[in-house]
Tab-separated table of C-alpha atoms and ligand atoms in Angstrom:
chain	number	residue	atom	x	y	z
A	102	MET	CA	15.997	11.879	-0.631
A	103	SER	CA	14.064	15.036	0.264
A	104	ALA	CA	14.752	14.756	4.000
A	105	ASP	CA	18.396	14.165	3.285
A	106	ILE	CA	18.663	17.287	1.153
A	107	ALA	CA	16.678	19.262	3.750
A	108	ASN	CA	19.044	18.185	6.510
A	109	ARG	CA	22.045	19.096	4.480
A	110	LEU	CA	20.658	22.506	3.540
A	111	ASP	CA	19.785	23.302	7.153
A	112	LEU	CA	22.803	21.931	8.899
A	113	ASP	CA	25.685	22.099	6.523
A	114	PRO	CA	26.603	25.505	5.049
A	115	ASP	CA	29.503	23.962	3.102
A	116	TYR	CA	27.256	21.508	1.455
A	117	ASN	CA	24.715	24.273	0.823
A	118	ALA	CA	27.378	26.212	-1.092
A	119	GLU	CA	28.413	23.082	-2.911
A	120	LEU	CA	24.821	22.410	-3.866
A	121	ALA	CA	24.385	26.001	-5.061
A	122	ASP	CA	27.456	25.551	-7.287
A	123	MET	CA	26.043	22.306	-8.563
A	124	VAL	CA	22.679	23.909	-9.300
A	125	ALA	CA	24.361	26.819	-11.086
A	126	ALA	CA	26.456	24.458	-13.176
A	127	MET	CA	23.438	22.398	-14.033
A	128	ASN	CA	21.501	25.520	-14.938
A	129	VAL	CA	24.103	26.311	-17.544
A	130	ALA	CA	23.628	22.837	-18.912
A	131	ALA	CA	19.858	23.286	-18.778
A	132	ASN	CA	20.004	26.507	-20.714
A	133	ARG	CA	22.236	24.932	-23.292
A	134	LEU	CA	19.815	22.116	-23.814
A	135	THR	CA	16.567	24.079	-23.698
A	136	PRO	CA	17.588	27.688	-24.348
A	137	SER	CA	14.169	29.102	-25.066
A	138	ASN	CA	11.973	27.075	-22.788
A	139	GLY	CA	13.916	26.592	-19.581
A	140	TYR	CA	13.754	23.524	-17.420
A	141	ARG	CA	10.133	23.662	-16.417
A	142	THR	CA	8.677	23.090	-19.810
A	143	THR	CA	7.927	19.529	-20.721
A	144	PRO	CA	11.125	18.242	-22.277
A	145	ARG	CA	11.262	16.940	-25.809
A	146	ARG	CA	10.200	13.357	-25.608
A	147	LEU	CA	12.407	10.630	-26.879
A	148	SER	CA	11.314	9.058	-30.080
A	149	LEU	CA	11.900	5.387	-30.646
A	150	SER	CA	14.881	6.248	-32.806
A	151	ASP	CA	16.542	7.751	-29.690
A	152	ARG	CA	16.401	4.442	-27.938
A	153	LYS	CA	18.342	1.290	-28.315
A	154	LEU	CA	16.245	-1.845	-28.452
A	155	SER	CA	17.805	-4.870	-26.812
A	156	LEU	CA	17.469	-8.318	-28.344
A	157	GLN	CA	15.093	-10.599	-26.571
A	158	GLU	CA	14.189	-14.116	-27.479
A	159	ARG	CA	10.518	-14.780	-27.711
A	160	SER	CA	8.856	-17.856	-26.422
A	161	SER	CA	5.411	-19.103	-25.765
A	162	TYR	CA	4.056	-22.345	-24.652
A	163	GLN	CA	0.745	-24.011	-24.632
A	164	ASN	CA	0.172	-27.428	-23.167
A	165	GLY	CA	-2.580	-26.594	-20.741
A	166	ILE	CA	-1.659	-22.933	-20.423
A	167	ASN	CA	-2.984	-20.108	-22.522
A	168	PRO	CA	-0.624	-19.084	-25.271
A	169	ARG	CA	0.389	-15.425	-25.133
A	170	ILE	CA	1.945	-12.751	-27.205
A	171	ALA	CA	5.739	-12.700	-26.916
A	172	ARG	CA	7.154	-9.852	-24.824
A	173	ARG	CA	8.240	-6.631	-26.423
A	174	PRO	CA	11.953	-5.851	-26.284
A	175	THR	CA	13.214	-3.954	-23.254
A	176	ILE	CA	13.894	-0.314	-24.032
A	177	GLU	CA	17.046	1.311	-22.737
A	178	SER	CA	16.463	5.012	-22.475
A	179	LYS	CA	19.498	7.149	-23.076
A	180	ARG	CA	18.119	10.233	-21.441
A	181	VAL	CA	15.905	10.849	-18.442
A	182	SER	CA	14.118	14.150	-18.274
A	183	ILE	CA	11.943	15.079	-15.360
A	184	SER	CA	9.353	17.811	-15.377
A	185	ASP	CA	7.098	18.769	-12.513
A	186	GLY	CA	4.236	19.983	-14.655
A	187	ASP	CA	0.554	19.555	-13.778
A	188	ASP	CA	0.057	17.951	-10.431
A	189	CYS	CA	2.616	15.199	-10.646
A	190	VAL	CA	6.054	14.346	-11.954
A	191	GLN	CA	6.679	13.289	-15.532
A	192	LEU	CA	9.673	11.150	-16.485
A	193	ASN	CA	10.099	11.062	-20.230
A	194	GLN	CA	6.818	9.671	-21.510
A	195	TYR	CA	5.703	8.448	-18.072
A	196	LYS	CA	3.405	10.345	-15.714
A	197	LEU	CA	3.984	9.123	-12.181
A	198	LYS	CA	0.762	8.518	-10.269
A	199	ASN	CA	-0.008	7.049	-6.864
A	200	GLU	CA	2.146	4.651	-4.899
A	201	ILE	CA	1.119	1.040	-5.345
A	202	GLY	CA	3.706	-0.728	-3.229
A	203	LYS	CA	6.785	-0.435	-1.065
A	204	GLY	CA	9.887	-2.620	-0.920
A	205	SER	CA	13.116	-2.359	1.041
A	206	TYR	CA	14.874	-0.406	-1.713
A	207	GLY	CA	12.156	2.068	-2.615
A	208	VAL	CA	8.578	2.590	-3.676
A	209	VAL	CA	6.636	1.273	-6.650
A	210	LYS	CA	4.409	3.785	-8.437
A	211	LEU	CA	1.698	3.549	-11.005
A	212	ALA	CA	3.017	5.157	-14.199
A	213	TYR	CA	0.971	6.209	-17.211
A	214	ASN	CA	2.784	5.974	-20.546
A	215	GLU	CA	1.477	8.671	-22.858
A	216	ASP	CA	3.055	7.028	-25.898
A	217	ASP	CA	1.057	3.823	-25.777
A	218	ASP	CA	-1.742	4.897	-23.418
A	219	GLN	CA	-0.924	2.068	-20.995
A	220	TYR	CA	-0.256	1.859	-17.284
A	221	TYR	CA	2.946	0.387	-15.859
A	222	ALA	CA	4.530	-0.217	-12.458
A	223	MET	CA	7.582	1.976	-11.975
A	224	LYS	CA	9.978	0.848	-9.261
A	225	LEU	CA	12.054	3.695	-7.847
A	226	VAL	CA	15.122	2.117	-6.299
A	227	SER	CA	16.853	4.543	-3.943
A	228	LYS	CA	20.610	4.215	-4.216
A	229	LYS	CA	20.973	5.969	-0.845
A	230	LYS	CA	18.621	3.487	0.798
A	231	LEU	CA	20.689	0.689	-0.638
A	232	MET	CA	23.773	2.259	0.919
A	233	LYS	CA	22.139	2.774	4.309
A	234	GLN	CA	20.677	-0.691	4.375
A	235	TYR	CA	24.101	-2.218	3.973
A	236	GLY	CA	25.736	0.118	6.504
A	237	PHE	CA	27.883	1.787	3.906
A	238	PRO	CA	29.975	4.479	5.685
A	239	ARG	CA	28.470	7.926	5.470
A	240	ARG	CA	30.844	10.161	3.578
A	241	ARG	CA	30.044	13.486	2.074
A	242	PRO	CA	30.959	13.777	-1.579
A	243	SER	CA	33.721	16.318	-2.088
A	244	ARG	CA	34.762	17.989	-5.298
A	245	ASP	CA	38.402	16.925	-5.041
A	246	SER	CA	37.876	13.292	-4.155
A	247	ASN	CA	35.463	12.483	-6.947
A	248	GLY	CA	33.387	10.993	-4.150
A	249	SER	CA	30.028	11.265	-5.912
A	250	LEU	CA	27.243	9.034	-4.749
A	251	GLU	CA	27.587	7.112	-7.969
A	252	ASN	CA	31.281	6.500	-7.342
A	253	LEU	CA	30.761	5.503	-3.728
A	254	LEU	CA	28.069	3.059	-4.765
A	255	LYS	CA	30.147	1.709	-7.593
A	256	HIS	CA	33.035	1.012	-5.268
A	257	SER	CA	30.788	-0.594	-2.687
A	258	GLY	CA	29.499	-3.033	-5.299
A	259	LEU	CA	25.888	-2.336	-4.325
A	260	LEU	CA	24.997	-0.699	-7.581
A	261	ASP	CA	26.305	-3.757	-9.372
A	262	ARG	CA	23.631	-5.718	-7.614
A	263	VAL	CA	20.909	-3.456	-8.959
A	264	TYR	CA	22.421	-3.620	-12.423
A	265	GLN	CA	22.579	-7.369	-12.090
A	266	GLU	CA	18.853	-7.390	-11.354
A	267	ILE	CA	18.241	-5.343	-14.466
A	268	ALA	CA	20.441	-7.497	-16.688
A	269	ILE	CA	18.673	-10.602	-15.439
A	270	LEU	CA	15.174	-9.234	-15.851
A	271	LYS	CA	15.902	-8.048	-19.345
A	272	LYS	CA	16.730	-11.597	-20.377
A	273	LEU	CA	13.474	-13.086	-19.204
A	274	ASP	CA	10.361	-13.904	-21.187
A	275	HIS	CA	7.866	-16.182	-19.509
A	276	LEU	CA	4.197	-16.136	-18.617
A	277	ASN	CA	5.035	-16.570	-14.942
A	278	VAL	CA	7.823	-14.001	-14.660
A	279	VAL	CA	7.205	-10.262	-14.502
A	280	HIS	CA	8.321	-8.346	-17.607
A	281	LEU	CA	10.776	-5.450	-17.361
A	282	VAL	CA	9.851	-2.893	-19.992
A	283	GLU	CA	12.351	-0.076	-19.604
A	284	VAL	CA	15.154	1.198	-17.389
A	285	LEU	CA	15.764	4.901	-16.782
A	286	ASP	CA	18.816	5.966	-14.863
A	287	ASP	CA	20.568	9.194	-14.124
A	288	PRO	CA	23.779	9.370	-12.099
A	289	ALA	CA	22.798	12.774	-10.725
A	290	GLU	CA	19.654	11.354	-9.201
A	291	ASP	CA	19.048	9.096	-6.232
A	292	ASN	CA	16.454	6.915	-7.883
A	293	LEU	CA	16.919	4.298	-10.528
A	294	HIS	CA	13.649	3.910	-12.412
A	295	MET	CA	12.606	0.451	-13.507
A	296	VAL	CA	9.433	0.203	-15.567
A	297	PHE	CA	7.612	-3.121	-15.289
A	298	GLU	CA	4.446	-4.433	-16.821
A	299	LEU	CA	1.646	-3.647	-14.374
A	300	VAL	CA	0.448	-6.787	-12.657
A	301	PRO	CA	-2.846	-5.282	-11.580
A	302	LYS	CA	-3.990	-7.469	-8.732
A	303	GLY	CA	-0.742	-7.141	-6.777
A	304	PRO	CA	0.584	-9.791	-4.353
A	305	VAL	CA	-1.403	-12.995	-4.495
A	306	MET	CA	-1.887	-12.870	-0.720
A	307	GLU	CA	-0.534	-11.458	2.498
A	308	ILE	CA	0.710	-13.755	5.191
A	309	PRO	CA	0.047	-14.394	7.980
A	310	THR	CA	-3.585	-14.554	6.954
A	311	ASP	CA	-6.899	-15.556	8.488
A	312	SER	CA	-8.267	-16.575	5.117
A	313	PRO	CA	-5.914	-19.050	3.433
A	314	LEU	CA	-6.480	-20.104	-0.144
A	315	THR	CA	-8.556	-23.169	-0.882
A	316	GLU	CA	-6.465	-26.211	-1.681
A	317	GLU	CA	-7.598	-25.982	-5.290
A	318	MET	CA	-6.448	-22.356	-5.660
A	319	GLY	CA	-3.244	-23.148	-3.780
A	320	ARG	CA	-2.493	-25.912	-6.314
A	321	PHE	CA	-3.283	-23.649	-9.268
A	322	TYR	CA	-0.928	-20.887	-8.090
A	323	PHE	CA	1.709	-23.333	-6.936
A	324	ARG	CA	1.871	-24.879	-10.420
A	325	ASP	CA	2.449	-21.402	-11.879
A	326	VAL	CA	5.261	-20.756	-9.414
A	327	LEU	CA	6.835	-24.129	-10.259
A	328	LEU	CA	6.902	-23.260	-13.960
A	329	GLY	CA	8.300	-19.788	-13.270
A	330	ILE	CA	11.055	-21.236	-11.065
A	331	GLU	CA	11.831	-23.954	-13.601
A	332	TYR	CA	12.182	-21.278	-16.271
A	333	LEU	CA	14.503	-19.247	-14.031
A	334	HIS	CA	16.653	-22.297	-13.326
A	335	TYR	CA	16.722	-22.997	-17.046
A	336	GLN	CA	18.097	-19.488	-17.512
A	337	LYS	CA	20.590	-20.246	-14.701
A	338	ILE	CA	19.012	-17.870	-12.236
A	339	ILE	CA	18.322	-18.614	-8.579
A	340	HIS	CA	15.715	-16.169	-7.313
A	341	ARG	CA	16.411	-16.470	-3.532
A	342	ASP	CA	13.427	-14.423	-2.343
A	343	ILE	CA	10.347	-16.391	-3.342
A	344	LYS	CA	7.508	-15.382	-1.037
A	345	PRO	CA	3.849	-14.399	-1.468
A	346	SER	CA	4.590	-10.648	-1.680
A	347	ASN	CA	6.818	-11.368	-4.689
A	348	LEU	CA	4.136	-13.443	-6.397
A	349	LEU	CA	1.888	-11.029	-8.247
A	350	LEU	CA	-1.497	-11.873	-9.688
A	351	GLY	CA	-2.124	-10.934	-13.307
A	352	ASP	CA	-5.404	-10.129	-15.002
A	353	ASP	CA	-5.250	-13.556	-16.616
A	354	GLY	CA	-5.384	-15.107	-13.140
A	355	HIS	CA	-1.812	-16.391	-13.383
A	356	ILE	CA	1.060	-15.757	-10.990
A	357	LYS	CA	4.044	-13.694	-12.082
A	358	ILE	CA	7.253	-13.898	-10.086
A	359	ALA	CA	8.688	-10.452	-9.287
A	360	ASP	CA	11.625	-8.816	-7.486
A	361	PHE	CA	14.999	-10.142	-8.496
A	362	GLY	CA	16.931	-7.947	-6.039
A	363	VAL	CA	18.274	-11.009	-4.298
A	364	SER	CA	19.192	-13.417	-7.041
A	365	ASN	CA	22.195	-15.266	-8.382
A	366	VAL	CA	23.194	-16.108	-11.899
A	367	PHE	CA	25.117	-19.368	-11.983
A	368	GLU	CA	27.153	-21.420	-14.399
A	369	GLY	CA	27.012	-25.177	-14.801
A	370	ASN	CA	24.193	-27.149	-13.214
A	371	ASP	CA	23.585	-25.313	-9.980
A	372	ALA	CA	24.658	-22.338	-7.879
A	373	LEU	CA	26.826	-23.057	-4.858
A	374	LEU	CA	25.823	-20.370	-2.410
A	375	SER	CA	27.258	-19.407	0.940
A	376	ASP	CA	25.492	-16.215	2.031
A	377	SER	CA	22.033	-16.018	3.555
A	378	ALA	CA	20.342	-13.420	1.371
A	379	GLY	CA	16.549	-13.367	1.268
A	380	THR	CA	13.689	-13.209	3.734
A	381	PRO	CA	14.439	-15.320	6.854
A	382	ALA	CA	10.887	-16.622	7.313
A	383	PHE	CA	11.111	-18.423	3.990
A	384	MET	CA	14.690	-19.626	4.020
A	385	ALA	CA	16.098	-23.144	4.186
A	386	PRO	CA	17.918	-24.213	7.391
A	387	GLU	CA	21.241	-24.714	5.584
A	388	THR	CA	21.165	-21.060	4.452
A	389	LEU	CA	20.825	-19.838	8.024
A	390	THR	CA	23.874	-21.548	9.485
A	391	ASP	CA	26.702	-19.492	10.968
A	392	GLN	CA	29.252	-21.878	9.498
A	393	ASP	CA	30.942	-21.078	6.242
A	394	LEU	CA	29.268	-23.876	4.299
A	395	ARG	CA	28.224	-23.936	0.683
A	396	PHE	CA	24.762	-25.081	-0.291
A	397	SER	CA	22.836	-25.763	-3.466
A	398	GLY	CA	20.836	-22.810	-4.740
A	399	LYS	CA	18.400	-25.067	-6.578
A	400	THR	CA	17.725	-27.160	-3.494
A	401	SER	CA	17.442	-24.275	-1.053
A	402	ILE	CA	14.884	-22.538	-3.258
A	403	LEU	CA	12.566	-25.505	-2.748
A	404	TYR	CA	12.395	-24.528	0.874
A	405	TYR	CA	11.151	-21.085	-0.123
A	406	LEU	CA	8.630	-22.761	-2.346
A	407	GLN	CA	7.470	-25.017	0.416
A	408	SER	CA	7.163	-22.094	2.841
A	409	THR	CA	5.160	-20.264	0.211
A	410	LEU	CA	2.928	-23.266	-0.423
A	411	PHE	CA	2.555	-23.678	3.310
A	412	GLY	CA	1.694	-20.002	3.555
A	413	PHE	CA	-1.008	-20.455	0.928
A	414	ARG	CA	-2.823	-22.859	3.222
A	415	LEU	CA	-1.678	-22.150	6.758
A	416	TRP	CA	1.029	-20.270	8.574
A	417	MET	CA	3.244	-21.980	11.131
A	418	TYR	CA	6.534	-20.196	10.717
A	419	GLY	CA	9.239	-21.364	13.076
A	420	GLN	CA	7.703	-24.570	14.369
A	421	TRP	CA	9.364	-26.971	11.966
A	422	GLU	CA	12.836	-25.677	12.626
A	423	THR	CA	13.075	-27.420	15.985
A	424	ALA	CA	10.292	-30.010	16.005
A	425	PRO	CA	8.670	-32.434	13.578
A	426	VAL	CA	5.923	-30.809	11.525
A	427	GLU	CA	2.528	-30.955	13.144
A	428	PHE	CA	-0.384	-29.893	11.031
A	429	PRO	CA	-3.142	-27.954	12.788
A	430	ASP	CA	-6.689	-29.320	12.722
A	431	MET	CA	-7.927	-26.337	10.781
A	432	PRO	CA	-7.895	-25.763	7.926
A	433	VAL	CA	-8.183	-29.385	6.905
A	434	ILE	CA	-5.599	-30.310	4.281
A	435	SER	CA	-5.370	-33.445	2.165
A	436	ASP	CA	-2.890	-36.263	2.761
A	437	GLY	CA	-1.326	-35.532	-0.636
A	438	LEU	CA	-0.517	-31.947	0.315
A	439	LYS	CA	0.779	-33.041	3.728
A	440	ASP	CA	3.100	-35.518	2.011
A	441	LEU	CA	4.409	-32.860	-0.376
A	442	ILE	CA	4.992	-30.343	2.418
A	443	ILE	CA	6.837	-32.877	4.566
A	444	ARG	CA	9.055	-33.911	1.647
A	445	MET	CA	9.815	-30.286	0.835
A	446	LEU	CA	10.508	-29.608	4.505
A	447	ASP	CA	13.267	-32.209	4.644
A	448	LYS	CA	16.031	-30.519	6.602
A	449	VAL	CA	18.652	-32.529	4.761
A	450	PRO	CA	19.178	-30.870	1.373
A	451	GLY	CA	20.415	-34.132	-0.200
A	452	THR	CA	17.170	-36.011	0.388
A	453	ARG	CA	14.774	-33.103	-0.112
A	454	ILE	CA	12.334	-33.593	-3.017
A	455	THR	CA	13.612	-31.950	-6.212
A	456	LEU	CA	11.756	-29.620	-8.535
A	457	PRO	CA	11.313	-32.215	-11.320
A	458	GLU	CA	9.940	-34.621	-8.680
A	459	ILE	CA	7.564	-31.974	-7.321
A	460	LYS	CA	6.241	-31.427	-10.841
A	461	LEU	CA	5.248	-35.099	-10.886
A	462	HIS	CA	3.916	-35.275	-7.324
A	463	PRO	CA	0.349	-36.697	-7.179
A	464	TRP	CA	-0.964	-33.617	-5.343
A	465	VAL	CA	0.433	-31.305	-8.030
A	466	THR	CA	-0.765	-33.416	-10.967
A	467	LEU	CA	-4.067	-34.578	-9.476
A	468	ASP	CA	-2.823	-38.158	-9.487
A	469	GLY	CA	-1.309	-37.834	-12.939
A	470	THR	CA	-4.469	-36.516	-14.608
A	471	ASP	CA	-3.240	-32.917	-14.952
A	472	LEU	CA	0.432	-32.987	-15.921
A	473	LEU	CA	2.553	-29.838	-16.156
A	474	PRO	CA	4.417	-29.041	-19.393
A	475	LEU	CA	7.900	-30.460	-19.730
A	476	GLU	CA	10.820	-28.081	-19.322
A	477	GLU	CA	11.533	-28.031	-23.068
A	478	GLU	CA	7.889	-27.192	-23.774
A	479	HIS	CA	7.906	-23.893	-21.903
A	480	CYS	CA	11.557	-22.852	-21.689
A	481	THR	CA	13.693	-21.354	-24.442
A	482	VAL	CA	17.250	-20.165	-23.947
A	483	VAL	CA	17.480	-16.403	-24.115
A	484	GLU	CA	20.614	-15.085	-25.807
A	485	VAL	CA	21.849	-11.568	-25.205
A	486	THR	CA	25.198	-10.216	-26.255
A	487	GLU	CA	27.840	-9.330	-23.686
A	488	GLU	CA	27.457	-5.714	-24.697
A	489	GLU	CA	23.735	-5.786	-24.009
A	490	VAL	CA	24.277	-7.149	-20.522
A	491	GLN	CA	27.017	-4.594	-19.844
A	492	ASN	CA	24.779	-1.821	-21.076
A	493	SER	CA	21.803	-2.868	-19.004
A	494	VAL	CA	21.599	0.686	-17.728
A	495	LYS	CA	22.684	3.821	-19.538
A	496	LEU	CA	24.353	6.343	-17.306
A	497	VAL	CA	23.780	9.788	-18.680
A	498	PRO	CA	23.730	13.235	-17.107
A	499	SER	CA	20.359	14.909	-16.973
A	500	LEU	CA	18.603	17.880	-15.446
A	501	SER	CA	16.639	15.893	-12.923
A	502	ALA	CA	18.636	16.894	-9.843
A	503	VAL	CA	18.381	20.604	-10.485
A	504	ILE	CA	14.679	20.314	-11.189
A	505	LEU	CA	14.205	18.372	-8.007
A	506	VAL	CA	16.064	20.907	-5.863
A	507	LYS	CA	14.388	23.869	-7.549
A	508	SER	CA	11.001	22.281	-7.177
A	509	MET	CA	11.641	21.885	-3.450
A	510	LEU	CA	12.818	25.459	-3.090
A	511	ARG	CA	9.930	26.841	-5.121
A	512	LYS	CA	7.388	24.980	-3.058
A	513	ARG	CA	9.271	25.870	0.157
A	514	SER	CA	8.788	22.253	0.992
A	515	PHE	CA	11.089	19.315	1.254
A	516	SER	CA	8.295	16.844	0.816
A	517	ASN	CA	8.906	14.291	-1.879
A	518	PRO	CA	8.110	15.987	-5.208
A	519	PHE	CA	7.535	12.534	-6.702
A	520	GLU	CA	4.312	12.365	-4.712
A	521	CYS	CA	1.114	13.338	-6.550
A	522	PRO	CA	-0.985	14.678	-3.661
A	523	SER	CA	-4.277	14.751	-5.530
A	524	ARG	CA	-3.996	11.104	-6.417
A	525	ARG	CA	-2.923	9.704	-3.096
A	526	GLN	CA	-6.280	8.059	-2.540
A	527	GLY	CA	-5.269	5.161	-4.789
A	528	ARG	CA	-5.003	1.791	-3.140
A	529	SER	CA	-1.816	0.420	-1.713
A	530	MET	CA	-0.850	-2.924	-3.083
A	531	SER	CA	0.393	-4.034	0.275
A	532	ALA	CA	-3.119	-5.303	0.725
A	533	PRO	CA	-4.532	-7.611	-1.902
A	534	GLY	CA	-7.319	-6.222	-4.023
A	535	VAL	CA	-8.022	-4.998	-7.491
A	536	LEU	CA	-6.320	-1.895	-8.826
A	537	THR	CA	-8.519	0.425	-10.802
A	538	VAL	CA	-6.789	2.871	-13.097
B	845	LIG	N1	4.922	-5.054	-11.650
B	845	LIG	C1	4.159	-4.759	-10.603
B	845	LIG	N2	2.828	-4.582	-10.753
B	845	LIG	C2	2.045	-4.283	-9.685
B	845	LIG	N3	2.505	-4.114	-8.436
B	845	LIG	C3	3.812	-4.268	-8.216
B	845	LIG	C4	4.710	-4.601	-9.280
B	845	LIG	N4	5.948	-4.716	-8.758
B	845	LIG	C5	5.838	-4.467	-7.445
B	845	LIG	N5	4.555	-4.194	-7.103
B	845	LIG	C6	4.038	-3.850	-5.779
B	845	LIG	O1	5.036	-3.193	-5.055
B	845	LIG	C7	5.364	-3.947	-3.874
B	845	LIG	C8	6.830	-3.761	-3.580
B	845	LIG	O2	7.573	-4.436	-4.560
B	845	LIG	P1	9.138	-4.598	-4.436
B	845	LIG	O3	9.567	-5.557	-5.476
B	845	LIG	O4	9.775	-3.255	-4.435
B	845	LIG	O5	9.361	-5.092	-2.967
B	845	LIG	P2	9.000	-6.446	-2.176
B	845	LIG	O6	9.442	-7.611	-2.966
B	845	LIG	O7	7.562	-6.479	-1.739
B	845	LIG	O8	9.864	-6.245	-0.902
B	845	LIG	P3	11.434	-6.439	-0.751
B	845	LIG	O9	12.109	-5.652	-1.833
B	845	LIG	O10	11.676	-5.886	0.597
B	845	LIG	O11	11.665	-7.925	-0.849
B	845	LIG	C9	4.920	-5.375	-4.192
B	845	LIG	O12	4.669	-6.114	-3.026
B	845	LIG	C10	3.669	-5.103	-4.989
B	845	LIG	O13	2.614	-4.773	-4.116
C-alpha cells in the first residue's frame, strides 16, 4: 500500500490533488468526530455494547480427545479506528506487533488485545494484492465514476471471496479448526483485518523437509486433520487448500486447520467443482485437467490429505503423476501407511478411498484399537441467520486512511506504518518453532 501511494504522489499530480482533497474532506470528518483531541490521540475504544455479537453454536466432544471450552462468539466491529501512538499501530483495542507469517493476500501480525490481555493473530488481507493477483485491470478511481477501490473490487467479485471466507469461518466451532474472533473492515483502507485465535506454534512443518515426522506423530496429526475435514464437510465446506502451512499447531499439541481463502460452500451431499483453485503441489489430478470437467470436492480433498500425509513422512512431489508410486528406502515406512497412501493416491476419483473409510483404516486406528469419534460425536450443525452471514463484515467509514497518509508524510517515509520497527526481531512463523510473547 505504501509503495503504491508513494508512486502515485511522485508520478501523478492529478492523483496528488485528488488525495489532498480526500485528506481535507476526511480531516473535516476527523474534527467532527474528535473535535478536541484530533486524530492522533488514541480513539475512544468500543465497548461491548457498540458491537454486535453473532450467534454461534457451541460444541465439544470427548471420546479420546480433550474436551474444551466452547468458542466465544465472533465480534463484528462497527468502527475501526487506527492510531499511530507509541512505537506501533493500534487498531481499536489491538496493538499490532511483529509479523508472524505471510500469505499470498497479506501478512499475519501478532496483535495484543488490551481488553482481555491476550495475544491474537491478525491477518491483514490486502484488497489491492487480491486485485493484482487476479490480473484485475488497473484503473484509477475517479470522482465522477464512483470507481473507488471498494467498488472495483465489489464488481470484480474478489471481495465476495474474502467475505465468503469470513462468513464461513464465523460459523465454525471445532477443536481442529482455527477460530475467527473478530473482523475489522474499513472501505477507505486497503487492508481487511481478521483477528484469529493465536495458534502459537505456527505451521506443523515446512516441506520439503530433511526431518520428517515420526510415523507415530504423523498418525497423531493426521487423525486431527481427518476430524477437522470431517467437521468442515459436515458444515458443507470444502477447504481446497489443505497443506502443512495451513495446519497450525496449538499449545494443546493438536492441529488446527487455517486459511479458508480457497474454499467452497456446497449444498446437498457434495460440491461439484470445475476450477483448479488451491496449491498445485497438493492437488488431485482431476482438478488439474484442462478439460471442462466437474469433479467431487469431497473426493479431491482426499488427494490434498494424502499429499499432506505423504509430506509428513517424505516428499516426492510429482513422481506419482506419471508413474506408479515408488517408496524410497529411507525413511522406512510401515506397510499399513504404504497401503493407505496408495489407496489415497488412486488417480480414479471413483475408486479412491473415502474419508469414512480412511477413518477406519488399520494404520489410522492402530488395527482397530484406537478408533476415532463418529461424525455425530464431534460435529454439530451451526445455525446462523441469513442476516448474520450477509453482515459478516461491517463496512463503515473511518479515519484510517487519513491517519495513514499523514503518518507517512509526517515521517517523510513511505515505509509501511503498520510495521513496528522496535519489535521486528520476533520470529517469523514461516519456520516452525515456538512463539514467545
Ligand atoms: N491463527 C494463527 N496463529 C498463528 N500463526 C498464524 C495464524 N494464521 C496464520 N498464521 C501464520 O501466518 C502464515 C500465513 O498465513 P495465511 O493464512 O495468510 O497464508 P498461507 O496459508 O500460509 O498462504 P496462502 O494464503 O498463500 O495459501 C501461516 O503460514 C502461519 O505461519
